[in-house]
mmCIF file of C-alpha atoms in Angstrom:
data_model
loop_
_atom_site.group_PDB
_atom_site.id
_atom_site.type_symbol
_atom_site.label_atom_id
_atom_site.label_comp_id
_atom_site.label_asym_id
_atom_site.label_seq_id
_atom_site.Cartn_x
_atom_site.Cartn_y
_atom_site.Cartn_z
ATOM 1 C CA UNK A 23 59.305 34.314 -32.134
ATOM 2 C CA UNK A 24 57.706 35.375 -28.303
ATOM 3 C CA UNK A 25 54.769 34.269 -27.773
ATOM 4 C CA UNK A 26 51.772 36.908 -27.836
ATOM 5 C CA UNK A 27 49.611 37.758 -25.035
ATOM 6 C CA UNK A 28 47.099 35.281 -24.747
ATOM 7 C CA UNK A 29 48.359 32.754 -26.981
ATOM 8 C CA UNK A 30 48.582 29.011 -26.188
ATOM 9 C CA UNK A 31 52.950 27.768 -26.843
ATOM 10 C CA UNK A 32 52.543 24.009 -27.812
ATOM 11 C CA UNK A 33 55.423 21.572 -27.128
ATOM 12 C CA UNK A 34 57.021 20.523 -30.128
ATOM 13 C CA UNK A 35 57.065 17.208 -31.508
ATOM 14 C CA UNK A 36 59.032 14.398 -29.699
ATOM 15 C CA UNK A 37 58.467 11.446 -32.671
ATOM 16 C CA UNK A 38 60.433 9.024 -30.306
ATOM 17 C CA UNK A 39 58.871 9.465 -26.807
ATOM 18 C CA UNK A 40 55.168 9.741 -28.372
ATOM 19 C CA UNK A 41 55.951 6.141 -30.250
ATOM 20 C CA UNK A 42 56.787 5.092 -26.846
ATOM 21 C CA UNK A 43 54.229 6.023 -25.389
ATOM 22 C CA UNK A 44 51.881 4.256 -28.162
ATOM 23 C CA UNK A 45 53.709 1.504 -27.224
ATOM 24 C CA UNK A 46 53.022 1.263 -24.147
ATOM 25 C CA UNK A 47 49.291 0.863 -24.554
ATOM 26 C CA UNK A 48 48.893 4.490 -23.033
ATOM 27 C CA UNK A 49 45.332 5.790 -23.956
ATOM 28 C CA UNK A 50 45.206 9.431 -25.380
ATOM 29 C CA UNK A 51 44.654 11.213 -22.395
ATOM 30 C CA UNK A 52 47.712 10.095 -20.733
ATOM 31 C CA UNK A 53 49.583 10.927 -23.828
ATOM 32 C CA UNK A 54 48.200 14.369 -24.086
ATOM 33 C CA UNK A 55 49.870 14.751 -20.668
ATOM 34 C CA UNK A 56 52.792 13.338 -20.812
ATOM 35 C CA UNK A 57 53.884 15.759 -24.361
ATOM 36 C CA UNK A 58 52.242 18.475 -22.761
ATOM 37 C CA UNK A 59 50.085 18.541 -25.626
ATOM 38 C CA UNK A 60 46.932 21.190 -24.974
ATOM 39 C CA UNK A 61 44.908 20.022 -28.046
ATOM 40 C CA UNK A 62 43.905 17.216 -29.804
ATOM 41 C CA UNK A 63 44.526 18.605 -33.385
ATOM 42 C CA UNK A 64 48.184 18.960 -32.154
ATOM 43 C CA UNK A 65 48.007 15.541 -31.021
ATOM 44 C CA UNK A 66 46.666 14.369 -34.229
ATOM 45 C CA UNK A 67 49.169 16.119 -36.497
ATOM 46 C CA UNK A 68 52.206 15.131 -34.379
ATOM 47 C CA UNK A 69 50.799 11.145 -34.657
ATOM 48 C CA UNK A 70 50.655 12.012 -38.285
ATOM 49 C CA UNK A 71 54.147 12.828 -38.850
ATOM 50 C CA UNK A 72 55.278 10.033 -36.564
ATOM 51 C CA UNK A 73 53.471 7.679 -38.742
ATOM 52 C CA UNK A 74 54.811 9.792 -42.097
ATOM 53 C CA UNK A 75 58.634 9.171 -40.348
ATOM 54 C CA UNK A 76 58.272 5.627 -39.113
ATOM 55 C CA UNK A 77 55.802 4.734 -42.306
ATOM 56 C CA UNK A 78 53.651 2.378 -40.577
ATOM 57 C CA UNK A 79 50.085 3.022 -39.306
ATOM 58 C CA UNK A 80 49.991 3.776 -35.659
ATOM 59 C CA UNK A 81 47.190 4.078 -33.179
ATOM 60 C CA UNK A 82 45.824 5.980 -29.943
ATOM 61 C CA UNK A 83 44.103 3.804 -27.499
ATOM 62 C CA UNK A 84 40.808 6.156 -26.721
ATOM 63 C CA UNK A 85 41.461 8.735 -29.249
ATOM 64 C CA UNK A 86 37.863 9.650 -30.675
ATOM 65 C CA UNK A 87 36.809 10.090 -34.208
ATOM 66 C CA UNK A 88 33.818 12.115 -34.080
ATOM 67 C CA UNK A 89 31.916 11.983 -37.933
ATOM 68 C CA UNK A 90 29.296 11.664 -39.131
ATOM 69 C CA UNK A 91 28.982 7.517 -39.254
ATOM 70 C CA UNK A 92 29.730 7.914 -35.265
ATOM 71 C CA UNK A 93 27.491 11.232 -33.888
ATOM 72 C CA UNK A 94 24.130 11.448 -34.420
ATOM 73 C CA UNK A 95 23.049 14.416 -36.405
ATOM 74 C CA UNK A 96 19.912 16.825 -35.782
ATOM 75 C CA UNK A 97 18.518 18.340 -38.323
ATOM 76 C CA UNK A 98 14.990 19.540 -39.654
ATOM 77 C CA UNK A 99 13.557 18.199 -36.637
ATOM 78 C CA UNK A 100 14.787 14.690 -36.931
ATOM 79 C CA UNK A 101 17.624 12.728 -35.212
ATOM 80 C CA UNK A 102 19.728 10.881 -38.083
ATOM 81 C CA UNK A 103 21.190 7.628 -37.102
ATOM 82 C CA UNK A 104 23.759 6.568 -39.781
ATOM 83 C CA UNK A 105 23.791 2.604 -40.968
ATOM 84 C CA UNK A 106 27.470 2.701 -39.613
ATOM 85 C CA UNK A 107 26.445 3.556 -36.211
ATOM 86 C CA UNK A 108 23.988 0.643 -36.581
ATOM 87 C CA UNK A 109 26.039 -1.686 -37.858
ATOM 88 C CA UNK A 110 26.278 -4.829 -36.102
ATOM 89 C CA UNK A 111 23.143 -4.423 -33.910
ATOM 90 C CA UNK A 112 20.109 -6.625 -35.305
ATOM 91 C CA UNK A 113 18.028 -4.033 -36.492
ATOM 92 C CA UNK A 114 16.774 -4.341 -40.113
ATOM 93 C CA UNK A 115 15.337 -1.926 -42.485
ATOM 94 C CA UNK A 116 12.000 0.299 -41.649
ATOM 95 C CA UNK A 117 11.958 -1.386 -38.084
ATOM 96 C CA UNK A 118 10.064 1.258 -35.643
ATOM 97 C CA UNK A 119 11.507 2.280 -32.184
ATOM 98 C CA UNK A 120 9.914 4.037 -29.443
ATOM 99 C CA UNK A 121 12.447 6.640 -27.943
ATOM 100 C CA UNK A 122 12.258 7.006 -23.937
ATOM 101 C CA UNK A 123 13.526 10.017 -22.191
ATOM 102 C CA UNK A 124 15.767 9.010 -18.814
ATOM 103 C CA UNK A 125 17.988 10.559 -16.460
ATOM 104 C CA UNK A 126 21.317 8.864 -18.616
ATOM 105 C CA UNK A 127 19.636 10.309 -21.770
ATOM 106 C CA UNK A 128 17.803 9.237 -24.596
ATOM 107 C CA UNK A 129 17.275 4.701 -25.190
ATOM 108 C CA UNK A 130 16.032 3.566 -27.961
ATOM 109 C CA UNK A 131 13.430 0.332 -28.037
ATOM 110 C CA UNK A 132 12.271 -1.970 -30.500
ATOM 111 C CA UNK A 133 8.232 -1.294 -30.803
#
């Protein structure tokens, strides 16, 4: 079926050159590139079927998992920091920070 006017074509899946390319070490960027692959949803559900054909878990070097236990959340006012984004950093429970506005962003500081 032709594509319609204004409507991205992705590639279609190539199982053997994207295991390669896993293989290789290449991060997801460069993999996103080299398929031709426009999104990283595509990219996601062609890794899924490789790893559904090969059955073995497989990984992207640099692909990002955004969710909740990585990204802060704002909400009601308040910034949430999740324990897993914590987690091995030596900060223990009710410990106060002060929070310092720079040029990079927001750092946060033991008090």
């Amino acid at each position: 079926m032709p594509a319609k006017k204004g409507e991205r074509i992705e590639p279609k899946y190539d199982g053997e050159k994207l295991h390669a390319l896993i293989n290789e070490g290449k991060n997801e960027k460069e993999i996103m590139v080299a398929l031709g692959v426009l999104s990283k949803p595509t990219l996601k559900n062609h890794l899924m079927k490789l790893m559904q054909e090969k059955k073995v878990y497989l990984e992207i070097p640099g692909a990002t998992t955004r969710t909740r236990s990585s990204s802060p959340v704002y909400k009601k006012g308040r910034i949430v920091l999740s324990a897993n984004m914590l987690a091995g950093m030596a900060f223990e429970e009710g410990q106060k920070f002060t929070v310092k506005k720079t040029e990079d962003g927001l750092k946060l500081k033991l008090a």
